PDB file of C-alpha atoms in Angstrom:
ATOM      1  CA  MET A 107     252.365  36.989  75.247  1.00 93.00           C
ATOM      2  CA  ILE A 108     250.900  38.253  78.513  1.00 96.00           C
ATOM      3  CA  ARG A 109     250.960  41.823  78.762  1.00 98.00           C
ATOM      4  CA  ILE A 110     251.498  44.319  82.292  1.00 98.00           C
ATOM      5  CA  LEU A 111     249.905  47.251  82.912  1.00 98.00           C
ATOM      6  CA  VAL A 112     252.379  49.607  84.501  1.00 98.00           C
ATOM      7  CA  SER A 113     252.197  53.006  86.110  1.00 98.00           C
ATOM      8  CA  ALA A 114     253.899  55.779  83.958  1.00 98.00           C
ATOM      9  CA  CYS A 115     255.497  57.597  86.543  1.00 98.00           C
ATOM     10  CA  LEU A 116     257.400  54.178  87.351  1.00 98.00           C
ATOM     11  CA  LEU A 117     258.598  54.395  83.411  1.00 98.00           C
ATOM     12  CA  GLY A 118     259.851  57.732  83.950  1.00 97.00           C
ATOM     13  CA  GLU A 119     256.835  59.910  82.739  1.00 98.00           C
ATOM     14  CA  LYS A 120     256.377  62.973  84.451  1.00 98.00           C
ATOM     15  CA  VAL A 121     252.841  62.817  85.186  1.00 98.00           C
ATOM     16  CA  ARG A 122     252.424  62.632  88.911  1.00 97.00           C
ATOM     17  CA  HIS A 123     250.816  65.430  90.949  1.00 96.00           C
ATOM     18  CA  ASP A 124     253.853  67.150  91.585  1.00 97.00           C
ATOM     19  CA  GLY A 125     254.977  67.203  87.801  1.00 97.00           C
ATOM     20  CA  ARG A 126     257.448  64.249  88.757  1.00 97.00           C
ATOM     21  CA  HIS A 127     257.977  60.722  88.054  1.00 97.00           C
ATOM     22  CA  LYS A 128     259.033  57.830  90.489  1.00 97.00           C
ATOM     23  CA  LEU A 129     261.293  56.096  87.941  1.00 97.00           C
ATOM     24  CA  SER A 130     261.722  52.167  88.810  1.00 97.00           C
ATOM     25  CA  ASP A 131     265.133  50.704  87.515  1.00 95.00           C
ATOM     26  CA  HIS A 132     264.177  47.545  88.722  1.00 97.00           C
ATOM     27  CA  PRO A 133     265.785  44.790  86.048  1.00 98.00           C
ATOM     28  CA  VAL A 134     262.462  42.972  85.696  1.00 98.00           C
ATOM     29  CA  LEU A 135     260.959  45.871  84.747  1.00 97.00           C
ATOM     30  CA  ALA A 136     263.448  46.723  82.179  1.00 97.00           C
ATOM     31  CA  ARG A 137     263.322  43.243  80.659  1.00 97.00           C
ATOM     32  CA  TRP A 138     259.284  43.268  80.510  1.00 98.00           C
ATOM     33  CA  ARG A 139     260.196  46.873  78.353  1.00 97.00           C
ATOM     34  CA  GLU A 140     262.776  44.940  76.103  1.00 97.00           C
ATOM     35  CA  GLU A 141     259.898  42.008  75.559  1.00 97.00           C
ATOM     36  CA  GLY A 142     257.383  44.258  74.543  1.00 97.00           C
ATOM     37  CA  ARG A 143     254.712  43.545  77.659  1.00 97.00           C
ATOM     38  CA  ILE A 144     254.679  46.992  79.155  1.00 98.00           C
ATOM     39  CA  VAL A 145     251.600  49.129  79.012  1.00 98.00           C
ATOM     40  CA  PRO A 146     251.794  52.391  80.528  1.00 98.00           C
ATOM     41  CA  VAL A 147     248.926  54.076  82.063  1.00 98.00           C
ATOM     42  CA  CYS A 148     248.590  56.963  84.387  1.00 98.00           C
ATOM     43  CA  PRO A 149     244.706  56.720  85.314  1.00 98.00           C
ATOM     44  CA  GLU A 150     244.787  60.335  86.525  1.00 98.00           C
ATOM     45  CA  VAL A 151     246.015  62.148  83.567  1.00 98.00           C
ATOM     46  CA  ALA A 152     243.959  59.646  81.328  1.00 98.00           C
ATOM     47  CA  GLY A 153     240.688  60.784  83.427  1.00 98.00           C
ATOM     48  CA  GLY A 154     241.462  64.274  82.487  1.00 98.00           C
ATOM     49  CA  LEU A 155     243.448  66.147  85.642  1.00 98.00           C
ATOM     50  CA  PRO A 156     246.442  67.884  84.705  1.00 97.00           C
ATOM     51  CA  THR A 157     250.121  67.874  85.628  1.00 97.00           C
ATOM     52  CA  PRO A 158     251.050  69.417  88.104  1.00 97.00           C
ATOM     53  CA  ARG A 159     247.753  69.088  90.099  1.00 98.00           C
ATOM     54  CA  PRO A 160     247.044  69.509  93.523  1.00 98.00           C
ATOM     55  CA  PRO A 161     247.235  65.963  95.475  1.00 98.00           C
ATOM     56  CA  ALA A 162     244.624  64.038  96.143  1.00 98.00           C
ATOM     57  CA  GLU A 163     243.117  61.323  98.689  1.00 98.00           C
ATOM     58  CA  ILE A 164     240.472  59.190  99.364  1.00 98.00           C
ATOM     59  CA  PHE A 165     238.182  60.490 102.214  1.00 97.00           C
ATOM     60  CA  ASP A 166     236.132  57.782 103.960  1.00 96.00           C
ATOM     61  CA  GLY A 167     237.175  54.625 102.707  1.00 97.00           C
ATOM     62  CA  ASP A 168     239.483  53.174  99.857  1.00 98.00           C
ATOM     63  CA  GLY A 169     238.379  52.647  96.277  1.00 98.00           C
ATOM     64  CA  ASP A 170     236.259  49.646  96.608  1.00 98.00           C
ATOM     65  CA  ALA A 171     234.112  52.479  98.678  1.00 98.00           C
ATOM     66  CA  VAL A 172     234.474  54.831  96.160  1.00 98.00           C
ATOM     67  CA  TRP A 173     233.057  52.333  93.744  1.00 98.00           C
ATOM     68  CA  ARG A 174     230.408  51.864  96.221  1.00 98.00           C
ATOM     69  CA  GLY A 175     229.489  55.489  96.398  1.00 98.00           C
ATOM     70  CA  GLU A 176     230.676  55.358  99.991  1.00 98.00           C
ATOM     71  CA  ALA A 177     233.660  57.684  99.439  1.00 98.00           C
ATOM     72  CA  LYS A 178     234.847  60.592  97.709  1.00 98.00           C
ATOM     73  CA  VAL A 179     238.118  61.561  96.102  1.00 98.00           C
ATOM     74  CA  ARG A 180     238.894  65.111  97.140  1.00 98.00           C
ATOM     75  CA  ASN A 181     242.293  67.186  96.220  1.00 98.00           C
ATOM     76  CA  ARG A 182     244.011  69.448  98.885  1.00 96.00           C
ATOM     77  CA  HIS A 183     241.825  72.233  98.048  1.00 97.00           C
ATOM     78  CA  ASP A 184     238.722  70.288  99.045  1.00 97.00           C
ATOM     79  CA  THR A 185     237.586  69.752  95.298  1.00 98.00           C
ATOM     80  CA  ASP A 186     235.899  66.500  95.012  1.00 98.00           C
ATOM     81  CA  VAL A 187     237.831  64.881  92.019  1.00 98.00           C
ATOM     82  CA  THR A 188     236.131  61.443  92.224  1.00 98.00           C
ATOM     83  CA  GLU A 189     234.676  61.503  88.588  1.00 98.00           C
ATOM     84  CA  PRO A 190     237.983  62.175  87.035  1.00 98.00           C
ATOM     85  CA  PHE A 191     239.588  59.163  89.210  1.00 98.00           C
ATOM     86  CA  THR A 192     236.635  56.773  88.450  1.00 98.00           C
ATOM     87  CA  LYS A 193     236.821  57.876  84.690  1.00 98.00           C
ATOM     88  CA  GLY A 194     240.796  57.349  84.453  1.00 98.00           C
ATOM     89  CA  ALA A 195     240.490  53.893  86.232  1.00 98.00           C
ATOM     90  CA  GLU A 196     237.383  52.708  83.888  1.00 98.00           C
ATOM     91  CA  GLN A 197     240.293  54.035  81.042  1.00 98.00           C
ATOM     92  CA  ALA A 198     242.974  52.005  82.437  1.00 98.00           C
ATOM     93  CA  LEU A 199     240.859  48.697  82.651  1.00 98.00           C
ATOM     94  CA  ALA A 200     239.751  49.088  79.037  1.00 98.00           C
ATOM     95  CA  LEU A 201     243.275  49.681  78.232  1.00 98.00           C
ATOM     96  CA  ALA A 202     244.189  46.396  80.295  1.00 98.00           C
ATOM     97  CA  VAL A 203     241.361  44.261  78.753  1.00 98.00           C
ATOM     98  CA  ASP A 204     242.301  45.630  74.884  1.00 98.00           C
ATOM     99  CA  GLN A 205     246.073  44.929  75.321  1.00 97.00           C
ATOM    100  CA  GLY A 206     245.513  41.424  77.138  1.00 96.00           C
ATOM    101  CA  ALA A 207     247.148  42.546  80.351  1.00 98.00           C
ATOM    102  CA  ARG A 208     246.363  40.133  83.303  1.00 97.00           C
ATOM    103  CA  LEU A 209     248.437  42.117  86.007  1.00 98.00           C
ATOM    104  CA  ALA A 210     249.913  45.479  86.945  1.00 98.00           C
ATOM    105  CA  VAL A 211     252.516  47.149  88.629  1.00 98.00           C
ATOM    106  CA  LEU A 212     251.243  50.281  90.068  1.00 98.00           C
ATOM    107  CA  LYS A 213     252.377  53.045  92.348  1.00 98.00           C
ATOM    108  CA  ALA A 214     252.098  52.572  95.746  1.00 97.00           C
ATOM    109  CA  LYS A 215     249.820  54.292  98.069  1.00 97.00           C
ATOM    110  CA  SER A 216     248.589  56.301  95.330  1.00 97.00           C
ATOM    111  CA  PRO A 217     244.589  56.877  95.858  1.00 98.00           C
ATOM    112  CA  SER A 218     244.602  55.798  92.013  1.00 98.00           C
ATOM    113  CA  CYS A 219     247.193  53.168  92.107  1.00 98.00           C
ATOM    114  CA  GLY A 220     247.644  51.856  95.466  1.00 97.00           C
ATOM    115  CA  VAL A 221     247.619  48.446  96.727  1.00 97.00           C
ATOM    116  CA  GLY A 222     247.212  47.413 100.300  1.00 96.00           C
ATOM    117  CA  LEU A 223     247.858  50.735 101.913  1.00 97.00           C
ATOM    118  CA  ILE A 224     246.758  54.272 101.009  1.00 98.00           C
ATOM    119  CA  TYR A 225     246.693  57.411 102.582  1.00 97.00           C
ATOM    120  CA  ASP A 226     243.919  58.451 105.051  1.00 97.00           C
ATOM    121  CA  GLY A 227     242.289  61.461 103.368  1.00 97.00           C
ATOM    122  CA  SER A 228     243.870  63.593 106.247  1.00 97.00           C
ATOM    123  CA  PHE A 229     246.774  64.868 103.874  1.00 97.00           C
ATOM    124  CA  SER A 230     248.923  64.277 107.236  1.00 97.00           C
ATOM    125  CA  GLY A 231     250.930  61.049 105.781  1.00 97.00           C
ATOM    126  CA  ASN A 232     248.618  58.845 107.671  1.00 97.00           C
ATOM    127  CA  LEU A 233     248.017  55.209 106.160  1.00 97.00           C
ATOM    128  CA  ILE A 234     245.505  52.937 106.188  1.00 97.00           C
ATOM    129  CA  PRO A 235     244.694  49.528 104.731  1.00 97.00           C
ATOM    130  CA  GLY A 236     242.934  49.296 101.174  1.00 97.00           C
ATOM    131  CA  SER A 237     243.645  50.244  97.588  1.00 98.00           C
ATOM    132  CA  GLY A 238     243.240  52.737  95.395  1.00 98.00           C
ATOM    133  CA  VAL A 239     240.366  53.519  92.606  1.00 98.00           C
ATOM    134  CA  THR A 240     242.454  52.080  89.540  1.00 98.00           C
ATOM    135  CA  ALA A 241     243.570  49.236  91.702  1.00 98.00           C
ATOM    136  CA  SER A 242     240.224  48.405  92.945  1.00 98.00           C
ATOM    137  CA  LEU A 243     238.659  48.180  89.678  1.00 98.00           C
ATOM    138  CA  LEU A 244     241.446  46.381  88.111  1.00 98.00           C
ATOM    139  CA  GLU A 245     241.296  43.519  91.166  1.00 98.00           C
ATOM    140  CA  SER A 246     237.699  43.361  90.660  1.00 98.00           C
ATOM    141  CA  HIS A 247     237.995  42.346  87.002  1.00 98.00           C
ATOM    142  CA  ASP A 248     240.499  39.630  87.731  1.00 97.00           C
ATOM    143  CA  ILE A 249     243.485  41.854  87.036  1.00 98.00           C
ATOM    144  CA  ARG A 250     246.290  41.143  89.523  1.00 98.00           C
ATOM    145  CA  VAL A 251     247.681  44.020  90.941  1.00 98.00           C
ATOM    146  CA  PHE A 252     251.404  44.620  92.611  1.00 98.00           C
ATOM    147  CA  THR A 253     253.192  47.847  93.699  1.00 98.00           C
ATOM    148  CA  GLU A 254     256.556  48.894  92.719  1.00 97.00           C
ATOM    149  CA  GLN A 255     257.798  46.861  95.752  1.00 97.00           C
ATOM    150  CA  GLN A 256     256.330  43.621  94.743  1.00 98.00           C
ATOM    151  CA  ILE A 257     257.998  43.421  91.370  1.00 98.00           C
ATOM    152  CA  GLU A 258     259.465  40.209  92.140  1.00 98.00           C
ATOM    153  CA  GLU A 259     256.250  38.798  93.476  1.00 98.00           C
ATOM    154  CA  ALA A 260     254.924  39.879  89.972  1.00 98.00           C
ATOM    155  CA  ALA A 261     257.537  38.285  87.803  1.00 98.00           C
ATOM    156  CA  ALA A 262     256.880  35.018  89.972  1.00 97.00           C
ATOM    157  CA  TRP A 263     252.695  35.445  89.376  1.00 97.00           C
ATOM    158  CA  LEU A 264     253.436  35.939  85.549  1.00 97.00           C
ATOM    159  CA  ALA A 265     256.013  32.862  85.103  1.00 96.00           C
ATOM    160  CA  ALA A 266     253.113  30.606  86.893  1.00 95.00           C
ATOM    161  CA  LEU A 267     250.237  32.191  84.788  1.00 94.00           C
ATOM    162  CA  GLU A 268     252.307  31.352  81.597  1.00 93.00           C
ATOM    163  CA  HIS A 269     253.043  27.959  82.567  1.00 92.00           C
ATOM    164  CA  GLY A 270     249.532  27.542  83.830  1.00 86.00           C
ATOM    165  CA  ASN A 271     249.531  27.006  87.761  1.00 74.00           C
ATOM    166  CA  ALA A 272     248.928  30.524  88.799  1.00 64.00           C
ATOM    167  CA  ALA A 273     246.376  30.831  91.883  1.00 62.00           C
ATOM    168  CA  ASP A 274     243.965  33.539  90.484  1.00 53.00           C
TER     169      ASP A 274
END
């Protein structure tokens, strides 16, 4: 059975920077949970950051730029938190590999988990194209990443993967 890495905040765990969750009541997530497919993860907590914690954003790029050493993750107090973000991403990847996860559903816009759009580093709510640190690492290791707004697409991709005709 193919497992799915899912942001813990989407599962109701209070691990977000503000100490809250972003519980998704999507029926596909409920079905995957019943099937035993879900592997919860919060890369920021796995990387050693506390809950709650100051919000963070990527400066000078996206997750790919962080991995190339061209960008940093900084919190609202201008503290460099790149190391716990990369450490948490590496732990998320190790967990995905260990558990046989071939796809992930991660929290949109997050500096760790964002897919396609992330905040621009100005703490002003502006979005830029790009993915977060964890999403970038997972994608570079052929783990398909979706946001909570793309669960139907994730379900379709999983079905195609299980039937041997997913386009990787």
